Coordinates of C-alpha atoms in Angstrom, one line a residue:
X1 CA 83.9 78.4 117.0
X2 CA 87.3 80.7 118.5
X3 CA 87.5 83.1 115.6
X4 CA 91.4 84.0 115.2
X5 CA 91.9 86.7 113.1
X6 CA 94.6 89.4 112.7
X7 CA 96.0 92.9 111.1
X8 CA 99.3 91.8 109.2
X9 CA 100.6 95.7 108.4
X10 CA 103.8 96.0 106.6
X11 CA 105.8 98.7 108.6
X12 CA 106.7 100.8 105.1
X13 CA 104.3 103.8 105.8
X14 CA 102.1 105.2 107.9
X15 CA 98.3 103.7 108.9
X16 CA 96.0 105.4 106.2
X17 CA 92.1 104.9 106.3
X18 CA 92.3 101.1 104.2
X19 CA 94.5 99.9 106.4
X20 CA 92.9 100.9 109.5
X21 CA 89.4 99.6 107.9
X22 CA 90.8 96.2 107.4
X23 CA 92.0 96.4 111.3
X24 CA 88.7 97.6 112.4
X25 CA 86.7 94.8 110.7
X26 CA 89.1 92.5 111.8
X27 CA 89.0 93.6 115.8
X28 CA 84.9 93.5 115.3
X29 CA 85.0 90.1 113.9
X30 CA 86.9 89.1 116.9
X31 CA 84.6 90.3 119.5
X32 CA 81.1 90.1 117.4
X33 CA 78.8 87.0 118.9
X34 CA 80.3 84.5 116.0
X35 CA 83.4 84.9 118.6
X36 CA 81.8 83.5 121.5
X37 CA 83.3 85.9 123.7
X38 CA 87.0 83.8 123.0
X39 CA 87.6 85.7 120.0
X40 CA 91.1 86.7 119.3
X41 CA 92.4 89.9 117.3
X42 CA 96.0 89.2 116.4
X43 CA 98.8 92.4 115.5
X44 CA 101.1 91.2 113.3
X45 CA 103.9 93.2 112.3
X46 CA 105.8 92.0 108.4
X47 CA 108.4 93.5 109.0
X48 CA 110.6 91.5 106.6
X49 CA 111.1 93.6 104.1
X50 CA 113.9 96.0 105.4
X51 CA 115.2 97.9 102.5
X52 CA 112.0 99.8 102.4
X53 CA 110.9 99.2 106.9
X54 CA 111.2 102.3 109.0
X55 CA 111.1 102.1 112.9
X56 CA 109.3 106.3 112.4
X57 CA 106.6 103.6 110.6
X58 CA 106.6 100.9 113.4
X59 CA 105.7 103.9 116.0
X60 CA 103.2 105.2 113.7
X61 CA 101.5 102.0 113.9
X62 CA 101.4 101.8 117.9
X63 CA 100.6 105.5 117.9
X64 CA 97.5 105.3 116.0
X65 CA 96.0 102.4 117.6
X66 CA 96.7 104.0 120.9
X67 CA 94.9 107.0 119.7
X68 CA 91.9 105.2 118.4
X69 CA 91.3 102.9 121.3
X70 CA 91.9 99.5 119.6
X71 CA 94.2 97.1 121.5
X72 CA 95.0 93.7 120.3
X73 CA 94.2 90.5 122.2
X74 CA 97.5 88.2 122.2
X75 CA 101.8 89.1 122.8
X76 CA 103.8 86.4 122.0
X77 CA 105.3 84.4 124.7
X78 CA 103.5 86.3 127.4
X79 CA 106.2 89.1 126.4
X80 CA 104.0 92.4 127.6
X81 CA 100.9 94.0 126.8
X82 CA 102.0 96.3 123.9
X83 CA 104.3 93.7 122.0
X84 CA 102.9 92.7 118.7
X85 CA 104.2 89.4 116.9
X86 CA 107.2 90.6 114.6
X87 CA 108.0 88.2 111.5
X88 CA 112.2 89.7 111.6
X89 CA 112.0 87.7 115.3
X90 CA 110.9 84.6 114.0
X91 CA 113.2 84.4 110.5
X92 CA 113.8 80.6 112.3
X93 CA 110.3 79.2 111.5
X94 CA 110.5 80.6 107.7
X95 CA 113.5 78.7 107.0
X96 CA 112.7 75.4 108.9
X97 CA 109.4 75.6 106.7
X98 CA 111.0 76.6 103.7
X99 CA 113.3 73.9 104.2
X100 CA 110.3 71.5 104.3
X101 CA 109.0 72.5 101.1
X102 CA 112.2 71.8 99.7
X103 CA 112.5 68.3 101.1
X104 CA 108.9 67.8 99.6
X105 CA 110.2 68.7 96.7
X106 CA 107.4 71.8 96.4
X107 CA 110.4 74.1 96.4
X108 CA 114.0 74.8 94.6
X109 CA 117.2 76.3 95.3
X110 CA 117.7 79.1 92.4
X111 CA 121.0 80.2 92.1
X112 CA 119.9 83.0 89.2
X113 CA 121.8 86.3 89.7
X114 CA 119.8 89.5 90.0
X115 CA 121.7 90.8 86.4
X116 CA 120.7 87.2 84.7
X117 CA 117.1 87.8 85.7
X118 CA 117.1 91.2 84.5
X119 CA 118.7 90.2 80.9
X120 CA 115.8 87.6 80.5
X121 CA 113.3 90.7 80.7
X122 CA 115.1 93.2 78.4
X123 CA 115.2 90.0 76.1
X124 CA 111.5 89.1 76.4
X125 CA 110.5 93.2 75.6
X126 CA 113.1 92.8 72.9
X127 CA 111.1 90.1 71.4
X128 CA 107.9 91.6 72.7
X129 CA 107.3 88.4 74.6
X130 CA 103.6 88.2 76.6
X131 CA 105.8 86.1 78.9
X132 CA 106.5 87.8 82.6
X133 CA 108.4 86.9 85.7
X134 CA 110.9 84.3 86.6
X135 CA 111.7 81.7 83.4
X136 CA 111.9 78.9 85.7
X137 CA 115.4 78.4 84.7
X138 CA 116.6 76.6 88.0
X139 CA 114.1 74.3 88.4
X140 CA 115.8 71.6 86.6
X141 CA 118.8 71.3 88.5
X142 CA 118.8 68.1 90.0
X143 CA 117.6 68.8 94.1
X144 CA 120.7 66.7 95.7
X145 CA 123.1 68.9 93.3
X146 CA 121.3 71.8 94.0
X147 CA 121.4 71.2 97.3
X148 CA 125.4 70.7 97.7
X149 CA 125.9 74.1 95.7
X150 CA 123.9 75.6 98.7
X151 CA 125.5 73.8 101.6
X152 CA 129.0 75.1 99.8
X153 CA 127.9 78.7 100.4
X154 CA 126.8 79.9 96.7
X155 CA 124.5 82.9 96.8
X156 CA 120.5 81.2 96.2
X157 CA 116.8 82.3 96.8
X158 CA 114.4 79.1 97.6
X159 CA 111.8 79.3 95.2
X160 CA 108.1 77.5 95.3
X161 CA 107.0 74.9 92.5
X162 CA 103.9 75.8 91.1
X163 CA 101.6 73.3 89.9
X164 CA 101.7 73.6 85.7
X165 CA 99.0 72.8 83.9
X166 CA 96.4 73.1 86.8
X167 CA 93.8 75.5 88.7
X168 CA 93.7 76.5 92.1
X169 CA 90.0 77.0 93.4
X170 CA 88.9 78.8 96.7
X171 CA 86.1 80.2 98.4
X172 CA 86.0 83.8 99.5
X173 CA 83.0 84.5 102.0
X174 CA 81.9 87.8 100.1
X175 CA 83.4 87.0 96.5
X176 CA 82.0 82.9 96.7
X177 CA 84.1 80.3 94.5
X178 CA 86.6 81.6 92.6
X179 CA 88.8 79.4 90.2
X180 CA 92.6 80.4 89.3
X181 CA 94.9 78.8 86.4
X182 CA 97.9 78.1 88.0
X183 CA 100.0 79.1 85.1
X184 CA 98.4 82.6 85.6
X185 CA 100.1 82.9 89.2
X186 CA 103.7 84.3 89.4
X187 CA 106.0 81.7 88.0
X188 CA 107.6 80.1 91.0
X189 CA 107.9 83.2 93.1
X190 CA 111.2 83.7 95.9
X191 CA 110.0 81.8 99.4
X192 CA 113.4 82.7 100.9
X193 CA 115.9 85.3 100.4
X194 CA 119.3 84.5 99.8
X195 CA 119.8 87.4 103.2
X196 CA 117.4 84.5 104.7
X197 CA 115.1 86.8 105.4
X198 CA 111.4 84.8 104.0
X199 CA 109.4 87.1 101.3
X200 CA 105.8 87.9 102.1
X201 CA 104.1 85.2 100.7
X202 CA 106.6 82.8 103.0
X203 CA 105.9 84.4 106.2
X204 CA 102.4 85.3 105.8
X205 CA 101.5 81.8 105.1
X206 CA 103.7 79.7 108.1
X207 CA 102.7 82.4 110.4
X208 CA 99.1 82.1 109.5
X209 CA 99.3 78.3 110.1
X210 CA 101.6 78.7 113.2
X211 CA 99.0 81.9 114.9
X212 CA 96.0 79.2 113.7
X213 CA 93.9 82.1 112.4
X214 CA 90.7 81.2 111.2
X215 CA 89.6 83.7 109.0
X216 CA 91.5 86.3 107.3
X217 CA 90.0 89.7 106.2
X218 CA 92.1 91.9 104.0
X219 CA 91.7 94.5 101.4
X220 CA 90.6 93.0 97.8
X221 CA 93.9 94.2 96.6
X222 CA 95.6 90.8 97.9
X223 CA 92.9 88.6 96.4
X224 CA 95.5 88.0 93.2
X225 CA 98.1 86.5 96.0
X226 CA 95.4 84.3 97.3
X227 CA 95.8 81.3 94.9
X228 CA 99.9 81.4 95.4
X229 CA 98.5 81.2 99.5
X230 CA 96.6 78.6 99.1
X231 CA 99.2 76.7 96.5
X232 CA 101.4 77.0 99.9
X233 CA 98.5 75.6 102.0
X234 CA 98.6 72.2 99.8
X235 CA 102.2 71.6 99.5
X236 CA 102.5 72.0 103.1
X237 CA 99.4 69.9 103.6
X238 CA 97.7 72.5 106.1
X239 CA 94.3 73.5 105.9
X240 CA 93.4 77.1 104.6
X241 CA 91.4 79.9 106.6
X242 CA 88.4 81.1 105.5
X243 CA 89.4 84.2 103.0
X244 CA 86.9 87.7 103.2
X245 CA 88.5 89.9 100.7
X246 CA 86.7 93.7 101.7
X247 CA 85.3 96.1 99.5
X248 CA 87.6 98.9 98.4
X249 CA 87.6 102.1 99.4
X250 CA 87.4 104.8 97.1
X251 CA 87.0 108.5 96.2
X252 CA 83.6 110.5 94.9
X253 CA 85.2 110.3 91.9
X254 CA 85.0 106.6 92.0
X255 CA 88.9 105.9 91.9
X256 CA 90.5 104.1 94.8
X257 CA 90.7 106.8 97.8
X258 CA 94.3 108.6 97.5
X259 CA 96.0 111.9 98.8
X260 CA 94.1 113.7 95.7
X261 CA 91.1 113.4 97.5
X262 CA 92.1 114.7 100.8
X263 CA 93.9 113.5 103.9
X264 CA 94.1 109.8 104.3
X265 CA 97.0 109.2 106.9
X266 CA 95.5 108.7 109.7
X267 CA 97.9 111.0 111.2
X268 CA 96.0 113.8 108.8
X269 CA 93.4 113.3 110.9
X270 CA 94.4 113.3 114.1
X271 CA 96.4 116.7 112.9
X272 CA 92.8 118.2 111.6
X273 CA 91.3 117.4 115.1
X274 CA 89.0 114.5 114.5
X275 CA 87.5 112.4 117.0
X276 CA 88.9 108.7 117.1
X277 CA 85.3 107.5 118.1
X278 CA 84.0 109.6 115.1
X279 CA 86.7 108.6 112.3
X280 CA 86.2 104.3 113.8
X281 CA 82.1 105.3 113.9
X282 CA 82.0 106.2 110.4
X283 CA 85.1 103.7 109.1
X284 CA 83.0 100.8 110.4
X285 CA 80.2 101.7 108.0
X286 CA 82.5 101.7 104.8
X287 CA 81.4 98.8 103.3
X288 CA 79.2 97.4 105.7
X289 CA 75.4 97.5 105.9
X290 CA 73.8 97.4 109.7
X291 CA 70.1 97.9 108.9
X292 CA 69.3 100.0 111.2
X293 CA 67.8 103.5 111.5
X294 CA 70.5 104.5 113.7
X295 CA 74.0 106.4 112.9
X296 CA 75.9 106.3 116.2
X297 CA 77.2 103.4 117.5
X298 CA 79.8 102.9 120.4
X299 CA 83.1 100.0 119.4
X300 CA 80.9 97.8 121.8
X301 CA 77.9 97.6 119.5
X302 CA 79.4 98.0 116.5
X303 CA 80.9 94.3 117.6
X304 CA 77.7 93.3 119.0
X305 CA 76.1 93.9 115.5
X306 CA 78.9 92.4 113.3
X307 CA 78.6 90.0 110.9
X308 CA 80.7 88.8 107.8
X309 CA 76.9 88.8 105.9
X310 CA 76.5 92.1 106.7
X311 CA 79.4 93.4 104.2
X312 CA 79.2 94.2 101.0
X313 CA 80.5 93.8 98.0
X314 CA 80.3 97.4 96.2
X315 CA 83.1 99.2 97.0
X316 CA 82.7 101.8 99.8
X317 CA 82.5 105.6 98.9
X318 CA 84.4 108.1 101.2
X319 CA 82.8 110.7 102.0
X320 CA 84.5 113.9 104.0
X321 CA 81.5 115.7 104.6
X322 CA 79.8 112.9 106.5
X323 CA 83.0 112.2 108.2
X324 CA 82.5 115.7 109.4
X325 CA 79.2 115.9 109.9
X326 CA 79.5 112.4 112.4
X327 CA 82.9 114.3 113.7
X328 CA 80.6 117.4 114.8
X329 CA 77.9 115.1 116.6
X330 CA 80.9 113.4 118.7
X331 CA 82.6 117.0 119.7
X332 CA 78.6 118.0 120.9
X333 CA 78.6 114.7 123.0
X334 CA 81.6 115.9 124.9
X335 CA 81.3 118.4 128.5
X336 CA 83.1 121.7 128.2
X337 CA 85.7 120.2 130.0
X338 CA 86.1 116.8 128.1
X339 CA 86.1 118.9 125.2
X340 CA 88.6 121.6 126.6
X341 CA 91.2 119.2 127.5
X342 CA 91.1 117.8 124.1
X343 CA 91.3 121.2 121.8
X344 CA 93.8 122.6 124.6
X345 CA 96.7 120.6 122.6
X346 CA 95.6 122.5 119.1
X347 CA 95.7 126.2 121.1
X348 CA 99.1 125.6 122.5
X349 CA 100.3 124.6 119.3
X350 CA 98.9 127.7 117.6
X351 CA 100.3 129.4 120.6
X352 CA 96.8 131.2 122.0
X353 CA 98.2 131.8 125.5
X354 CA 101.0 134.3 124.4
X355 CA 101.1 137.9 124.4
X356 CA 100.6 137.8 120.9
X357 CA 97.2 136.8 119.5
X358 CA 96.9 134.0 116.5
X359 CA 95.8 136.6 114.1
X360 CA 98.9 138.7 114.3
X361 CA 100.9 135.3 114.5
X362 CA 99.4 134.0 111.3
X363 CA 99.8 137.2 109.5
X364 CA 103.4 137.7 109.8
X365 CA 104.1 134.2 108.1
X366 CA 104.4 131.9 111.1
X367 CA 101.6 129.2 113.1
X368 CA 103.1 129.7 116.5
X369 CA 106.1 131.6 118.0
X370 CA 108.7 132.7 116.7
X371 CA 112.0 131.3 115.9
X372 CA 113.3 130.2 119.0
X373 CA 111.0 131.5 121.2
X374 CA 108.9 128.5 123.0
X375 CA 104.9 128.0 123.2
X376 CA 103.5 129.3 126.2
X377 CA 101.7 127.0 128.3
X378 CA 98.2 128.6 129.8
X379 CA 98.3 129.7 133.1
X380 CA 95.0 128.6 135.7
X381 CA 93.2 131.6 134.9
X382 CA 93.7 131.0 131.0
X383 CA 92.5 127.3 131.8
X384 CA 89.1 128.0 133.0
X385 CA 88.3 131.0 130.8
X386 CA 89.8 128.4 128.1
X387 CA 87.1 125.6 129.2
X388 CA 83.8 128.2 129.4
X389 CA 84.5 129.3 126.0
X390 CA 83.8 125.7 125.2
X391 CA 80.3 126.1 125.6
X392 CA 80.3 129.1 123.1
X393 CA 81.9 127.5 120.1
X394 CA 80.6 123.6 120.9
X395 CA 78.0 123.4 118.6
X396 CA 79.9 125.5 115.8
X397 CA 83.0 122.9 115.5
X398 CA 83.8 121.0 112.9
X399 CA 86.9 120.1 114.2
X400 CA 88.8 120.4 117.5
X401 CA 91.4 122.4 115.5
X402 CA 89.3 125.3 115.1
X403 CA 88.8 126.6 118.5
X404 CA 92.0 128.6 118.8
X405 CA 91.1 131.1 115.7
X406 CA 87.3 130.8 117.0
X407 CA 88.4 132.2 120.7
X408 CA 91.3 134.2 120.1
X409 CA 89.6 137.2 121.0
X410 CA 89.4 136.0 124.4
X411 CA 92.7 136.2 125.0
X412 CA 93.9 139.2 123.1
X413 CA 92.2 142.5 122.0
X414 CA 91.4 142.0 118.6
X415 CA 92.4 144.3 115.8
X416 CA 89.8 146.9 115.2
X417 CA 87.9 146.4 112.1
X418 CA 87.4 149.0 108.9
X419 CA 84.5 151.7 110.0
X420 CA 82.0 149.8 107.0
X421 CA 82.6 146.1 109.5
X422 CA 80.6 147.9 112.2
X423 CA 77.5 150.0 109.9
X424 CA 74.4 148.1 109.9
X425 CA 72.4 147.5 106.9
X426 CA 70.6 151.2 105.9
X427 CA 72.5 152.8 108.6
X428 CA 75.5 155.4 108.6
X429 CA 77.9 156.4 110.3
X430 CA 76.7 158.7 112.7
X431 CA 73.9 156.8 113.2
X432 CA 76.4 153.9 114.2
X433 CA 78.3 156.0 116.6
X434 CA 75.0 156.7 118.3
X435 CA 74.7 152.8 118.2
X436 CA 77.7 152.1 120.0
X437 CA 76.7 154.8 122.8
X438 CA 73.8 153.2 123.9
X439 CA 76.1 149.8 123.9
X440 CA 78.2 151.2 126.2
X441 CA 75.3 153.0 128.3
X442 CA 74.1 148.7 129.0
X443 CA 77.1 146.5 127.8
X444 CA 78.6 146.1 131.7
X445 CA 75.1 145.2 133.0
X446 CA 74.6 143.0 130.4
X447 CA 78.5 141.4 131.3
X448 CA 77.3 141.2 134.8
X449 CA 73.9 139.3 134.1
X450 CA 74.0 135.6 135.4
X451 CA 72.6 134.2 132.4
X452 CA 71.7 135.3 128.5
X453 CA 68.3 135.5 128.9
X454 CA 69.0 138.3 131.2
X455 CA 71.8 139.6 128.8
X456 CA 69.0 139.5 126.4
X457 CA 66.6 141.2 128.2
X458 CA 68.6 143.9 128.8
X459 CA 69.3 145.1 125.1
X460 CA 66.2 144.1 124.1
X461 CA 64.6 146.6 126.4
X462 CA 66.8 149.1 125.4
X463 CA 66.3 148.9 121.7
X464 CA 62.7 149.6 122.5
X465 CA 63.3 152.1 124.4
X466 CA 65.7 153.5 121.9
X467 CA 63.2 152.6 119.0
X468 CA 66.0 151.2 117.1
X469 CA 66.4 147.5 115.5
X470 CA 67.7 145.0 118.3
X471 CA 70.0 143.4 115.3
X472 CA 71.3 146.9 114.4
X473 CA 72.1 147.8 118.3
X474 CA 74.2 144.0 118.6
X475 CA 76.2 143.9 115.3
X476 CA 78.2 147.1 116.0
X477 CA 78.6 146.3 119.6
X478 CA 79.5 142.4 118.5
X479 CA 82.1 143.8 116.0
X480 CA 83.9 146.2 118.6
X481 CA 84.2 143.1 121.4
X482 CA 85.2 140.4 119.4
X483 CA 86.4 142.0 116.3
X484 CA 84.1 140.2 114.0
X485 CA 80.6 140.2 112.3
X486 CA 80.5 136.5 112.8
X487 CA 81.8 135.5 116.0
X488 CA 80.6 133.0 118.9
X489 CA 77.7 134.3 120.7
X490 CA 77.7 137.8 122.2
X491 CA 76.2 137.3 125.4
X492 CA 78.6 134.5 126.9
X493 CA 81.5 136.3 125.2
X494 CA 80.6 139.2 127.8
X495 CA 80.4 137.0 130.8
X496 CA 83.3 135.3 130.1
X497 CA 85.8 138.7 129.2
X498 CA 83.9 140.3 132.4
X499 CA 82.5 144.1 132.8
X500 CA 86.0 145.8 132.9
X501 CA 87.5 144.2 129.5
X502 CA 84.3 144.9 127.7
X503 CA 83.8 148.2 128.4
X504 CA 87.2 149.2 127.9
X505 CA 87.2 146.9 124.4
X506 CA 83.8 149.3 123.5
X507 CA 85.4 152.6 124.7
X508 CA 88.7 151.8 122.6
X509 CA 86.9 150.8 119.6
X510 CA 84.7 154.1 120.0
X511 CA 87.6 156.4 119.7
X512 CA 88.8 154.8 116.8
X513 CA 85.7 155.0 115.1
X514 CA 84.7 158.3 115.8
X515 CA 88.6 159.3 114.8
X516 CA 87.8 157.7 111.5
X517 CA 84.5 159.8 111.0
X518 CA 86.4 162.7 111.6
X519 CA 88.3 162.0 108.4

């Protein structure tokens, strides 16, 4: 079998994680072994709601599958590479099928003004009637009269004719047989606008039909639209697709996943410097079981291994911290370089590569330059101290936005600290001056050494020497080069700022420090 199956996003906000779930599964599906190598992943843009569609939303859309790598199999008409099917370009099949239904006489013309429908609701709460939606007050008009008014140009919708009196049944692959009461699905809801444009349920349906999709794999949200769909199926005397409503998604707290529980834009996410591969890694498990003792998977074998039986049917828990925790294994996968030309973005942005440093940036109010001033872009030299701090922080990143605060001390001389940041634990301040003394007596041999073993070496042989604690002899000397206690490590930091910047960064922070004791 060709498995057909597509992502049918409405273009009325941006791509959040659901969405991008139900595309994920969708574009596996495709390209999993039940494909036979022919499968087709279809982009589909409804569009036809346009008081609430955004072109900012369209973009969003293309954006976010270009940044996670997922490219859709099929352009209509052979009309480029990037071009999705749009439902506004193909308002011509909607009304030739929506004019079929009404020759069928499965549909009606409904000539039922926005005001009188809103009357029959304030009526129905007056009376505190159980009864909701349209009252099927056009339905009787006879079709040829009906049918005239239209040709003649009065305003009308073209409404379907549910079934009364019956039940719709279906199969769902994860949900099995499920029965619907027809008089339970909206009353005879709008196929056609009376702007021409078709409603959701219109389009969805003729375009399914038209793009012969074979299976279609949504959120469980849609599974109450599902007996109107296949209502449509019948009267147009087409065969259904096989329906996979997915698990939802939700929150710790077991409601559906929302902006309470953190990001869920995609966009978020991409702002917080995750990895695509890491957020499409750990998407493809919500909801879906692989059984095996393994946690990383490229977009290759996460098709290889997918099957509809391998969903299921408990909704899916989202969980930040093992979205971080897989986001942190994909950054350590990366080479310094890989991995500097992707967190080079965040440090412009933060503006590392100015004169001023991100620390005196943030604490005057602002997260780069200021107003009107431009970001600086890194010169060559900036570039390739840039890339061999990567190997410093690597295995300390969360996320790719985090290296400009971690490294900022490369790039500026940081602040010096309060006297109590660089006293060791049962030490004074004397005995911390004499600290930073014998740091300065080694610190440009150790910034010389080829390697941190040799770095290493060096203090460790002076602390014996010395008799003092190696961990008392670093933290003092830590503090005064990079202007924390916790900072990435020491000996690379030295290498990379060179001899000449760390001994003047130790002689500056010396004076200070014996200025202070003088106090």
């Amino acid at each position: 079998m060709i498995i057909r199956d597509r992502y049918a996003p409405s273009p009325t906000g941006l791509q959040h994680i659901g969405g991008i779930r139900t595309a994920l599964f969708n574009y596996l599906f495709a390209h999993s072994p039940a494909g036979n190598g022919e499968g087709k992943f279809i982009l589909r843009l409804e569009d036809t709601d346009r008081t609430r569609f955004d072109e900012s939303y369209v973009q969003n859309l293309y954006d976010t599958f270009s940044w996670l790598g997922i490219k859709w199999d099929e352009c209509p008409n052979n009309s480029g590479p990037f071009a999705p099917y749009i439902q506004s370009e193909r308002t011509d099949h909607y009304k030739k099928y929506a004019q079929e239904l009404l020759d069928k006489g499965q549909a009606y013309y409904c000539f039922c003004t926005a005001e009188r429908i809103d009357e029959v609701r304030k009526q129905r709460e007056a009376a505190h009637s159980s009864e909701t939606g349209y009252d099927r007050f056009c339905r009787s008009i006879d079709a040829s009269e009906a049918a005239k008014k239209a040709a003649a140009g009065e305003p009308c919708t073209v409404r379907l004719k549910i079934p009364l009196g019956e039940a719709t049944k279906f199969n769902d692959h994860l949900l099995g047989d499920i029965e619907w009461k027809n008089d339970d699905v909206n009353p005879d809801p709008v196929l056609l606008k009376s702007d021409g444009f078709p409603t959701y349920h219109l389009a969805n349906v003729v375009d399914d039909h038209l793009m012969e999709i074979t299976h279609v794999l949504r959120a469980q949200e849609w599974l109450a639209s599902t007996p109107l769909h296949v209502i449509m199926y019948k009267a147009f005397g087409w065969t259904p697709p096989q329906f996979c409503h997915l698990p939802m998604v939700m929150g710790q707290d077991g409601k559906k996943l929302s902006k309470r529980h953190g990001a869920t834009s995609i966009d978020e996410f991409r702002k917080q410097g995750y990895l695509p591969a890491a957020l499409l890694n750990y998407v493809a498990l919500l909801g879906a079981s692989y059984e095996e003792r393994k946690d990383i998977y490229t977009l290759d074998e996460l098709a290889q291994r997918f099957t509809l039986e391998k969903l299921n049917k408990a909704p899916a828990v989202f969980d930040y911290k093992k979205l971080e925790w897989y986001n942190g294994q994909y950054i350590r996968m990366k080479s310094d370089e890989e991995l500097a030309e992707l967190c080079l973005p965040y440090a412009i942005e933060a503006n590392l590569f100015r004169e001023e440093s991100l620390a005196e940036t943030q604490r005057r109010g602002g997260r780069g330059e200021e107003k009107g001033e431009e970001r600086r872009e890194p010169t060559e030299e900036q570039v390739k101290i840039f890339t061999a701090a990567m190997a410093l922080v690597k295995e300390r990143l969360v996320f790719l936005s985090e290296v400009p605060e971690k490294i900022t001390y490369l790039f500026k001389d940081p602040e010096i600290p309060a006297a109590e940041e660089f006293i060791p634990k049962k030490c004074d301040h004397a005995q911390t001056i004499k600290l930073l003394e014998i740091g300065k007596e080694i610190i440009k041999s150790m910034a010389e050494a080829p390697n941190d073993e040799q770095a290493e070496n060096i203090i460790k042989a002076e602390a014996e020497k010395r008799e003092v604690k190696l961990g008392d002899l670093m933290m003092p000397l830590r503090v005064a080069i990079t202007g924390s206690r916790v900072s990435p490590p020491l000996f690379g930091s030295l290498r990379i700022l060179g001899a000449e910047c760390c001994v003047n960064r130790l002689e500056r922070v010396m004076a200070e420090f014996q200025k202070q004791g003088r106090q």
